[in-house]
Structures are given as structure tokens and as C-alpha cells.
Tab-separated table of C-alpha atoms in Angstrom:
chain	number	residue	atom	x	y	z
A	1	MET	CA	0.000	0.000	0.000
A	2	ASN	CA	1.327	3.389	-1.041
A	3	LEU	CA	0.742	5.535	2.056
A	4	ARG	CA	0.141	8.790	0.203
A	5	LEU	CA	-3.071	10.607	-0.689
A	6	ASN	CA	-3.536	13.213	-3.408
A	7	SER	CA	-7.077	14.286	-2.495
A	8	GLU	CA	-9.698	14.425	0.240
A	9	PHE	CA	-12.388	12.812	-1.910
A	10	GLY	CA	-10.943	10.094	-4.155
A	11	THR	CA	-12.849	6.813	-3.854
A	12	LEU	CA	-11.868	5.252	-0.556
A	13	LYS	CA	-9.793	2.056	-0.741
A	14	ALA	CA	-8.479	1.658	2.838
A	15	VAL	CA	-9.177	3.391	6.144
A	16	LEU	CA	-8.116	3.071	9.779
A	17	MET	CA	-10.716	3.186	12.567
A	18	HIS	CA	-10.925	2.340	16.257
A	19	ARG	CA	-14.003	0.690	17.726
A	20	PRO	CA	-14.666	2.390	21.088
A	21	GLY	CA	-14.007	0.118	24.038
A	22	LYS	CA	-13.225	0.048	27.716
A	23	GLU	CA	-11.697	3.516	27.588
A	24	ILE	CA	-15.199	4.975	27.163
A	25	ASP	CA	-16.548	3.069	30.146
A	26	ARG	CA	-13.850	4.720	32.268
A	27	LEU	CA	-15.482	8.136	31.843
A	28	THR	CA	-17.435	9.634	34.720
A	29	PRO	CA	-18.930	13.108	35.246
A	30	TYR	CA	-16.009	13.759	37.580
A	31	ASN	CA	-13.044	12.689	35.445
A	32	LYS	CA	-14.202	13.543	31.921
A	33	GLU	CA	-12.470	16.922	31.855
A	34	TYR	CA	-9.241	15.384	33.155
A	35	LEU	CA	-9.524	12.788	30.377
A	36	LEU	CA	-10.193	15.544	27.782
A	37	PHE	CA	-13.704	14.386	26.951
A	38	ASP	CA	-16.925	16.366	26.787
A	39	ASP	CA	-19.588	13.898	27.916
A	40	VAL	CA	-20.243	10.409	29.308
A	41	PRO	CA	-21.518	8.251	26.404
A	42	TYR	CA	-23.325	4.931	26.737
A	43	LEU	CA	-20.710	2.452	25.497
A	44	GLU	CA	-22.942	-0.284	24.078
A	45	ALA	CA	-24.980	2.169	22.008
A	46	LEU	CA	-21.783	3.965	20.966
A	47	GLN	CA	-20.337	0.668	19.730
A	48	GLN	CA	-23.506	-0.140	17.804
A	49	GLU	CA	-23.388	3.225	16.061
A	50	HIS	CA	-19.688	2.836	15.303
A	51	ASP	CA	-20.262	-0.681	13.933
A	52	THR	CA	-22.969	0.731	11.658
A	53	PHE	CA	-20.483	3.356	10.465
A	54	SER	CA	-17.683	0.893	9.670
A	55	SER	CA	-20.115	-1.557	8.011
A	56	LEU	CA	-21.502	1.241	5.825
A	57	ILE	CA	-17.990	2.133	4.666
A	58	LYS	CA	-17.367	-1.496	3.672
A	59	SER	CA	-20.698	-1.988	1.912
A	60	SER	CA	-20.695	1.343	0.059
A	61	THR	CA	-17.063	1.384	-1.102
A	62	GLY	CA	-15.616	-2.108	-0.693
A	63	ALA	CA	-12.737	-0.446	1.179
A	64	MET	CA	-10.531	-2.301	3.620
A	65	VAL	CA	-11.323	-1.139	7.163
A	66	TYR	CA	-8.356	-1.644	9.491
A	67	GLN	CA	-9.145	-1.767	13.208
A	68	LEU	CA	-6.539	-0.239	15.500
A	69	ARG	CA	-6.813	-2.911	18.198
A	70	GLU	CA	-6.021	-5.743	15.761
A	71	LEU	CA	-3.021	-3.874	14.339
A	72	LEU	CA	-1.791	-3.018	17.836
A	73	ILE	CA	-1.906	-6.630	19.060
A	74	ARG	CA	0.137	-7.743	16.034
A	75	VAL	CA	2.837	-5.164	16.795
A	76	LEU	CA	2.865	-5.898	20.550
A	77	TYR	CA	4.033	-9.464	19.970
A	78	ASP	CA	7.457	-7.805	19.817
A	79	GLN	CA	8.281	-7.767	23.527
A	80	GLN	CA	10.685	-4.836	23.247
A	81	ILE	CA	7.979	-2.675	21.691
A	82	LEU	CA	5.455	-3.781	24.298
A	83	LEU	CA	7.848	-3.041	27.167
A	84	ARG	CA	8.647	0.435	25.844
A	85	LEU	CA	4.996	1.364	25.390
A	86	MET	CA	4.082	0.021	28.819
A	87	GLN	CA	6.906	1.913	30.530
A	88	ASN	CA	5.874	5.129	28.793
A	89	ALA	CA	2.235	4.614	29.731
A	90	LEU	CA	3.179	4.168	33.400
A	91	GLN	CA	5.360	7.286	33.564
A	92	ARG	CA	2.559	9.676	34.454
A	93	SER	CA	1.724	7.693	37.619
A	94	GLY	CA	5.387	7.127	38.494
A	95	LEU	CA	5.049	3.343	38.205
A	96	SER	CA	7.280	2.614	35.194
A	97	HIS	CA	9.229	0.117	37.287
A	98	LEU	CA	6.191	-2.179	37.208
A	99	ALA	CA	6.197	-2.597	33.424
A	100	GLU	CA	8.003	-5.943	33.361
A	101	ALA	CA	5.807	-7.346	36.138
A	102	ILE	CA	2.714	-6.372	34.152
A	103	LEU	CA	4.048	-8.017	30.995
A	104	GLU	CA	4.629	-11.237	32.937
A	105	ARG	CA	1.061	-11.355	34.245
A	106	TYR	CA	-1.048	-10.095	31.317
A	107	SER	CA	-1.433	-11.537	27.820
A	108	THR	CA	-0.583	-9.498	24.742
A	109	ALA	CA	-4.279	-8.893	24.008
A	110	GLU	CA	-4.830	-7.783	27.612
A	111	CYS	CA	-1.878	-5.403	27.322
A	112	ALA	CA	-3.423	-3.889	24.188
A	113	ILE	CA	-6.615	-3.201	26.155
A	114	ILE	CA	-4.598	-1.713	29.028
A	115	LEU	CA	-2.716	0.621	26.690
A	116	THR	CA	-5.985	1.972	25.269
A	117	GLY	CA	-8.476	1.398	28.083
A	118	GLY	CA	-6.244	2.159	31.057
A	119	LEU	CA	-5.489	0.327	34.292
A	120	LYS	CA	-6.506	1.134	37.863
A	121	ILE	CA	-4.530	0.375	41.008
A	122	HIS	CA	-7.130	-2.020	42.425
A	123	GLU	CA	-7.137	-3.963	39.128
A	124	LEU	CA	-3.373	-4.236	39.260
A	125	LYS	CA	-3.497	-5.487	42.853
A	126	ARG	CA	-5.435	-8.541	41.698
A	127	LYS	CA	-2.375	-9.574	39.708
A	128	ILE	CA	0.234	-8.196	42.138
A	129	PRO	CA	-1.249	-8.594	45.660
A	130	ASN	CA	1.789	-7.112	47.433
A	131	LEU	CA	1.828	-4.028	45.187
A	132	ASN	CA	3.069	-0.813	46.778
A	133	PRO	CA	1.417	1.998	44.778
A	134	GLY	CA	2.881	4.782	46.884
A	135	GLU	CA	0.366	7.540	47.496
A	136	LEU	CA	-2.051	6.367	44.791
A	137	MET	CA	-5.505	5.265	45.962
A	138	ASP	CA	-7.111	2.028	44.792
A	139	TYR	CA	-9.314	3.731	42.205
A	140	ALA	CA	-6.575	5.951	40.817
A	141	PHE	CA	-5.255	5.241	37.332
A	142	ALA	CA	-1.901	3.526	37.042
A	143	ILE	CA	-2.424	4.079	33.303
A	144	SER	CA	-5.006	6.612	32.124
A	145	PRO	CA	-7.435	5.539	29.374
A	146	CYS	CA	-7.589	7.118	25.907
A	147	PRO	CA	-11.295	7.905	25.346
A	148	ASN	CA	-10.535	10.153	22.352
A	149	LEU	CA	-8.897	7.282	20.493
A	150	TYR	CA	-11.922	6.678	18.281
A	151	PHE	CA	-11.138	10.044	16.685
A	152	GLN	CA	-8.478	8.552	14.430
A	153	ARG	CA	-8.018	11.687	12.329
A	154	ASP	CA	-5.975	13.461	14.997
A	155	PRO	CA	-2.910	11.226	15.652
A	156	MET	CA	-1.488	11.423	12.093
A	157	ALA	CA	-2.103	12.702	8.566
A	158	VAL	CA	-1.438	11.065	5.208
A	159	THR	CA	-0.447	13.636	2.572
A	160	PRO	CA	0.723	13.604	-1.074
A	161	GLY	CA	4.322	13.515	0.193
A	162	GLY	CA	4.050	11.019	3.039
A	163	ILE	CA	2.965	10.833	6.670
A	164	ILE	CA	2.874	13.509	9.340
A	165	PHE	CA	2.886	11.831	12.751
A	166	SER	CA	1.166	14.094	15.211
A	167	SER	CA	2.674	15.617	18.304
A	168	MET	CA	-0.469	16.164	20.359
A	169	LYS	CA	-1.014	19.468	22.119
A	170	MET	CA	-2.569	17.912	25.211
A	171	GLU	CA	-0.286	15.623	27.204
A	172	GLY	CA	-3.153	13.238	27.897
A	173	ARG	CA	-3.524	12.492	24.169
A	174	GLN	CA	0.137	12.037	23.247
A	175	ARG	CA	-0.044	8.287	23.824
A	176	GLU	CA	-2.596	8.069	21.004
A	177	ALA	CA	-0.019	9.430	18.564
A	178	ASP	CA	2.681	7.165	20.028
A	179	LEU	CA	0.485	4.104	19.450
A	180	LEU	CA	-0.241	5.061	15.827
A	181	ARG	CA	3.388	5.792	15.049
A	182	THR	CA	4.497	2.518	16.653
A	183	ILE	CA	1.973	0.582	14.562
A	184	PHE	CA	2.928	2.173	11.252
A	185	GLU	CA	6.660	1.960	11.840
A	186	ASN	CA	6.527	-1.723	12.817
A	187	HIS	CA	3.493	-3.480	11.316
A	188	PRO	CA	4.441	-5.589	8.255
A	189	ASP	CA	1.555	-4.144	6.225
A	190	PHE	CA	2.862	-0.589	6.573
A	191	LYS	CA	6.471	-0.303	7.737
A	192	ASP	CA	8.051	-0.549	4.275
A	193	ASN	CA	5.669	2.007	2.742
A	194	ILE	CA	6.244	4.965	5.036
A	195	ASN	CA	7.818	8.244	4.071
A	196	LYS	CA	7.889	10.044	7.413
A	197	LEU	CA	7.705	13.807	7.050
A	198	TYR	CA	7.258	14.811	10.680
A	199	PRO	CA	8.749	14.795	13.236
A	200	ALA	CA	12.245	14.920	11.780
A	201	GLU	CA	14.816	12.407	12.979
A	202	GLY	CA	16.393	13.520	16.234
A	203	MET	CA	13.668	16.061	16.970
A	204	HIS	CA	12.932	15.782	20.687
A	205	SER	CA	9.710	17.254	22.122
A	206	PRO	CA	8.533	18.362	18.668
A	207	PRO	CA	6.093	21.284	18.445
A	208	SER	CA	2.459	20.196	18.384
A	209	ILE	CA	0.564	19.371	15.210
A	210	GLU	CA	-2.646	17.343	14.880
A	211	GLY	CA	-4.105	15.547	11.879
A	212	GLY	CA	-7.422	17.411	11.949
A	213	ASP	CA	-5.516	20.546	10.933
A	214	VAL	CA	-4.184	19.020	7.689
A	215	ILE	CA	-6.315	19.269	4.536
A	216	ILE	CA	-5.194	18.279	1.033
A	217	LEU	CA	-6.230	20.979	-1.438
A	218	SER	CA	-4.694	19.201	-4.435
A	219	ASN	CA	-1.754	16.985	-5.307
A	220	LYS	CA	0.371	20.155	-5.272
A	221	ALA	CA	-1.080	22.022	-2.302
A	222	VAL	CA	-1.767	21.327	1.373
A	223	ALA	CA	-3.382	23.577	3.988
A	224	ILE	CA	-2.449	23.316	7.676
A	225	GLY	CA	-4.360	25.105	10.404
A	226	ASN	CA	-2.496	27.209	12.940
A	227	SER	CA	-4.971	26.465	15.717
A	228	GLU	CA	-5.223	25.916	19.438
A	229	ARG	CA	-3.827	22.419	18.782
A	230	THR	CA	-1.210	23.055	16.049
A	231	ASP	CA	1.781	25.382	16.488
A	232	GLU	CA	3.466	27.647	13.933
A	233	LYS	CA	6.852	25.971	14.416
A	234	ALA	CA	5.375	22.558	13.639
A	235	ILE	CA	3.792	23.916	10.456
A	236	TYR	CA	7.163	25.335	9.384
A	237	HIS	CA	8.920	21.972	9.845
A	238	ALA	CA	6.078	20.031	8.191
A	239	ALA	CA	6.073	22.481	5.265
A	240	LYS	CA	9.841	22.150	4.929
A	241	ALA	CA	9.561	18.364	4.764
A	242	LEU	CA	6.650	18.445	2.305
A	243	LEU	CA	8.322	20.944	-0.019
A	244	GLY	CA	11.690	19.205	0.217
A	245	GLU	CA	10.094	15.873	-0.740
A	246	GLY	CA	9.017	17.493	-3.990
A	247	THR	CA	5.429	16.403	-4.658
A	248	VAL	CA	3.792	19.347	-2.890
A	249	GLU	CA	4.643	22.826	-4.173
A	250	ARG	CA	2.561	25.023	-1.848
A	251	VAL	CA	1.784	24.751	1.863
A	252	TYR	CA	-0.699	27.218	3.325
A	253	GLU	CA	-0.666	28.115	7.016
A	254	VAL	CA	-4.200	29.114	7.996
A	255	HIS	CA	-4.408	31.096	11.237
A	256	LEU	CA	-7.584	30.198	13.129
A	257	PRO	CA	-9.164	31.966	16.121
A	258	GLN	CA	-8.243	30.299	19.405
A	259	LYS	CA	-11.797	29.114	20.019
A	260	ARG	CA	-13.376	25.731	20.662
A	261	GLN	CA	-15.475	25.782	17.470
A	262	TYR	CA	-12.296	26.230	15.421
A	263	MET	CA	-10.256	23.557	17.201
A	264	HIS	CA	-9.008	22.138	13.876
A	265	LEU	CA	-9.041	23.331	10.276
A	266	ASP	CA	-11.495	20.574	9.311
A	267	THR	CA	-14.105	22.272	11.486
A	268	VAL	CA	-13.832	25.299	9.159
A	269	PHE	CA	-14.178	23.477	5.830
A	270	THR	CA	-13.957	20.081	4.163
A	271	ILE	CA	-13.534	19.260	0.467
A	272	LEU	CA	-16.093	16.926	-1.113
A	273	ASP	CA	-15.245	17.021	-4.833
A	274	GLU	CA	-12.972	18.714	-7.366
A	275	ASN	CA	-15.074	21.873	-7.098
A	276	LEU	CA	-17.120	21.594	-3.895
A	277	ALA	CA	-16.363	22.469	-0.275
A	278	LEU	CA	-18.597	22.399	2.797
A	279	THR	CA	-18.134	25.085	5.443
A	280	TYR	CA	-19.770	26.562	8.519
A	281	PRO	CA	-21.283	30.003	7.708
A	282	ASP	CA	-18.807	32.822	8.291
A	283	ALA	CA	-16.074	30.358	9.250
A	284	LEU	CA	-13.934	31.280	6.257
A	285	ASN	CA	-14.316	34.946	7.199
A	286	SER	CA	-13.118	34.151	10.745
A	287	VAL	CA	-9.675	33.138	9.485
A	288	LEU	CA	-7.232	35.690	10.840
A	289	GLN	CA	-4.445	35.350	8.287
A	290	THR	CA	-3.074	32.952	5.692
A	291	SER	CA	0.613	32.470	4.888
A	292	LEU	CA	2.188	30.594	1.988
A	293	TYR	CA	5.308	28.416	2.199
A	294	THR	CA	7.173	27.604	-1.033
A	295	LEU	CA	10.528	26.059	-1.832
A	296	LYS	CA	13.343	28.565	-2.303
A	297	GLU	CA	16.175	26.165	-3.034
A	298	ILE	CA	17.896	22.949	-2.003
A	299	ARG	CA	21.551	23.648	-1.328
A	300	ASN	CA	23.952	20.874	-0.290
A	301	ASP	CA	20.949	18.701	0.647
A	302	LYS	CA	19.627	21.506	2.869
A	303	VAL	CA	16.041	22.532	2.169
A	304	ILE	CA	15.437	26.297	2.274
A	305	ILE	CA	11.855	27.545	2.169
A	306	LYS	CA	10.292	30.991	2.138
A	307	ARG	CA	7.150	32.272	3.843
A	308	GLU	CA	4.861	34.958	2.496
A	309	VAL	CA	1.914	36.490	4.352
A	310	LEU	CA	-0.921	36.693	1.857
A	311	LYS	CA	-3.258	39.662	1.685
A	312	GLU	CA	-6.104	37.688	0.083
A	313	SER	CA	-8.899	36.008	1.992
A	314	LEU	CA	-8.870	32.258	2.484
A	315	LEU	CA	-11.835	32.010	0.119
A	316	THR	CA	-9.849	33.731	-2.640
A	317	ILE	CA	-6.957	31.353	-2.051
A	318	LEU	CA	-9.230	28.312	-2.191
A	319	GLU	CA	-10.811	29.564	-5.404
A	320	ARG	CA	-7.351	29.853	-6.951
A	321	GLU	CA	-6.344	26.359	-5.860
A	322	ILE	CA	-9.720	24.788	-6.705
A	323	PRO	CA	-11.049	26.052	-10.064
A	324	HIS	CA	-14.789	26.830	-10.258
A	325	LEU	CA	-15.156	26.215	-6.519
A	326	GLU	CA	-18.665	26.038	-5.088
A	327	ILE	CA	-19.132	26.691	-1.355
A	328	LEU	CA	-21.988	25.032	0.515
A	329	HIS	CA	-22.790	26.228	4.023
A	330	THR	CA	-24.010	23.921	6.772
A	331	ALA	CA	-27.809	23.979	7.087
A	332	ASP	CA	-27.758	25.844	3.771
A	333	GLY	CA	-26.775	28.994	5.664
A	334	ASN	CA	-29.733	29.185	8.047
A	335	PRO	CA	-28.030	30.765	11.102
A	336	ASP	CA	-30.092	28.977	13.764
A	337	TYR	CA	-29.890	25.507	12.268
A	338	ALA	CA	-26.266	26.017	11.193
A	339	MET	CA	-25.266	26.872	14.762
A	340	ARG	CA	-27.097	23.834	16.110
A	341	GLU	CA	-25.740	21.411	13.513
A	342	GLN	CA	-22.193	22.745	13.721
A	343	TRP	CA	-22.251	21.803	17.416
A	344	PHE	CA	-22.616	18.244	16.114
A	345	ASP	CA	-19.977	18.722	13.416
A	346	GLY	CA	-22.236	19.354	10.455
A	347	ALA	CA	-19.274	20.372	8.273
A	348	ASN	CA	-17.220	17.350	9.356
A	349	VAL	CA	-18.660	14.817	6.922
A	350	PHE	CA	-16.487	11.970	5.617
A	351	ALA	CA	-15.969	11.858	1.848
A	352	ILE	CA	-15.885	8.254	0.573
A	353	GLY	CA	-15.799	9.294	-3.084
A	354	PRO	CA	-16.447	12.324	-5.304
A	355	ARG	CA	-19.723	13.852	-4.042
A	356	ARG	CA	-20.332	10.840	-1.791
A	357	VAL	CA	-20.269	11.460	1.949
A	358	ILE	CA	-21.201	9.876	5.251
A	359	SER	CA	-22.911	12.257	7.665
A	360	TYR	CA	-24.653	12.181	11.031
A	361	ASN	CA	-28.399	11.611	10.601
A	362	ARG	CA	-29.157	14.353	13.131
A	363	ASN	CA	-27.812	17.084	10.817
A	364	ILE	CA	-30.946	17.023	8.679
A	365	HIS	CA	-30.703	20.533	7.228
A	366	THR	CA	-27.080	20.136	6.152
A	367	ASN	CA	-27.812	16.712	4.658
A	368	ARG	CA	-30.759	18.152	2.703
A	369	ALA	CA	-28.587	20.985	1.363
A	370	LEU	CA	-25.902	18.501	0.312
A	371	ARG	CA	-28.418	16.397	-1.595
A	372	GLN	CA	-29.697	19.499	-3.370
A	373	MET	CA	-26.122	20.012	-4.610
A	374	GLY	CA	-26.079	16.507	-6.069
A	375	VAL	CA	-24.141	14.926	-3.223
A	376	GLU	CA	-25.010	11.354	-2.235
A	377	VAL	CA	-25.440	11.442	1.544
A	378	LEU	CA	-25.273	8.200	3.537
A	379	GLU	CA	-26.468	8.731	7.083
A	380	ILE	CA	-25.379	7.035	10.300
A	381	PRO	CA	-27.019	7.111	13.757
A	382	SER	CA	-25.306	9.611	16.010
A	383	SER	CA	-26.964	9.965	19.404
A	384	GLU	CA	-23.867	8.635	21.200
A	385	LEU	CA	-21.097	9.133	18.629
A	386	SER	CA	-21.753	12.861	18.539
A	387	ARG	CA	-21.240	13.249	22.290
A	388	GLY	CA	-17.503	13.287	21.716
A	389	LEU	CA	-17.975	16.438	19.594
A	390	GLY	CA	-16.333	14.992	16.508
A	391	GLY	CA	-17.868	14.028	13.167
A	392	PRO	CA	-17.444	11.158	10.700
A	393	ARG	CA	-14.275	12.719	9.252
A	394	CYS	CA	-12.771	12.928	12.735
A	395	MET	CA	-13.355	9.204	13.289
A	396	THR	CA	-11.515	8.027	10.178
A	397	MET	CA	-7.937	7.987	8.935
A	398	PRO	CA	-7.928	7.303	5.161
A	399	LEU	CA	-4.883	5.297	4.116
A	400	SER	CA	-5.585	4.797	0.425
A	401	ARG	CA	-7.835	6.479	-2.136
A	402	SER	CA	-8.152	6.281	-5.906
A	403	ARG	CA	-6.048	8.977	-7.543
A	404	VAL	CA	-7.928	11.918	-9.016
């Protein structure tokens, strides 16, 4: 599999997803903010909705749907990898010295669940009765769960030039990116097909960048959001790697307001076809500034890029990159319905082919407007999925699409 994408809408051939599991059941009204989650979903219903989503992708496209847990177990059979991940996961609680004892007492599949679903002190005491957890209480986490893991768009991004592995802004989500990077760098299906763009070799504590801020405008152009989750320095290094690789010729840095509704660039707009984008009303006008990175020269194998602050609006830039662009607003621009449906990620539909999208069934006004534009809209139930405040695009990491 060639792990490169040249569009946001080519017919889907392979995608990575994560079926929500024990990590969701760990959420309570009292710890959800600590665990960077917005609500307390009902796991069984959430799983049913997610299963409907993944089944619809298979039936409507024939695409291969990779499940993170299965890939993770395969990689964890390497005991060195498993030990490293377990030690890192235990660092936050100060219990890294217990990693080998855990590996001795839990199976590989159990370890995969622990790394995603977390581990509490009282659960660990069942396996290690004489455990000394220090000051940690029985119901404290030895390893915190990763409830945001079903949002697979954030931990990495596949671009025309290769893969950007995310460095997550929030410490509690960094393990998600570590798991994804470990899988892709070691799984036999992927490890020989990676061109890693970011972080660069030897870069310690890289500046933060998240996959939801990366949008492919064309085979020659990529937009990256400078948001509350993605830093300017990370965009510079990612742009340098993309431009140095040679496929991409233009990288746009889009400065977003530091507000929750603009957490990532894909909450501002998504591309559904060669000439169609979906956006939240006034979101494009909320962009503070757009800068353009281009290649200046490559001298003695050193990539030198230049940055230009553009005076045009983001809409003007998109119209230049995407000829004959049509803009469709969520809820067809109705301010009341648009505000309501944007709360449930109305603009965050998942393109499975040109003018073919999967959308939450609750966003009825946006779905109607899409159909009026000739877009085939496949709906999925969303009462529980939407509680995480992420849409169908957020829950998927496309790995292969037909070239356009």
C-alpha cells in the first residue's frame, strides 16, 4: 500500500478506525475533563453506532477497514515494543518500574486493552497482591485511558508527500499518537511504505501538530491550520519536509481563532469534490491570516523555504487552488440551524468518493442541502457518537484512495 493521498475525496480504498471500548466506560462526570472528553456516552450504544459506520464504509465502497486494536496486538508481539509502550504509559503515575511485572502477568491482548483502556490500582493489585502503589488510591489510574482514540483523524495525517505523525497538544492524548506511530513503523503491512515527514529524525519534544488541521487541497497544495492544537513551528517543519520531498509545491498556514469551534481546520471546511467544499457560515471569514510556504532552493541537501503572508482572503486562495469552486454552508446557511448542527460537526462529513459522503443523521438541514447540490449522503445514527464532539471525518484515517 502506497501511504500517500492526493485528495480528500478520491474513492476510498483503505481506512483506519478504532471501535470504542473500555476507555469509554472509564469516563465519569467527575473525570471527563481530566480525560479531555466532553460527555459520558453509553458504550454499548456507541459501539452499535460505530459498527454501523464501519459496516456502511465497507458496503458502500468495498474499502478495507483496518481496526486499530487488531493492528496493535500484532505489533505488541514484539516484547521490546510492548515493554517500551508500557513503561511510557506508566510514567505519568510514576510506576514505570512495574512494566516488566505487568508483561509477565497479562497476555498481549490484555496489554493492548490496558494501553488503550487504562489500568486502575485495584485492578493491578489482583495480579500483584503485594503491590506498593505509593500515594495512589485504589481507584486511581496507574495508566489513564484514551477515550478520544476513536477520533483517528488526529494522531497522524497522510499527505501527497508522506505521513505527518502528530505531536499532540494535550499531554493526555500524546499516547494516542505514540500508538499510531508505533503501529505504522513496525506493522508488516505498513512499515516498508512509510515516508515520514514529521517529526524529523532527532527532533525531541517536537512542536504540536494534529491531523485534523491538515487538509489536502490538491496533489500540489496542502493547507495546515495554525490552531489551538497546532503550532506555527510545527507547520514550518512540516512544510519544509513536504516541499523538500518534492510532490507538494505550496503549503498554506491558515491562522484560526483560538476558540473551541475552530479547534481544527477541518471544522472550518472540508472538500467533497474537485469543485465543492462544505463550510460553517462565516467560518472562512473568521480566518485571521493565511501564509504561503514555497521552496526557495535545495543547497547541499539543505532545504530552504520561504514564507509569504498573503493579503487575500482564504476564500480567494481556495478559489485559486480549486477552479470553479462552489461553497456550501451547513444547514444551507440558516443561522439557527447552522449553529445547532455545527455543534454536532455538520461540516465534518467523511468523503468516501467524489460527491459521496457519510454524515450524522441528526444534521438534517445540512444533509438536505448537500443532496440538493447533487451529493449522495449516507447517514449514520449519532446519538452517542456525537457526544464526543467529533464528526465522521474525525473518526476516520484514510490510508488509500483512488487517484484523481
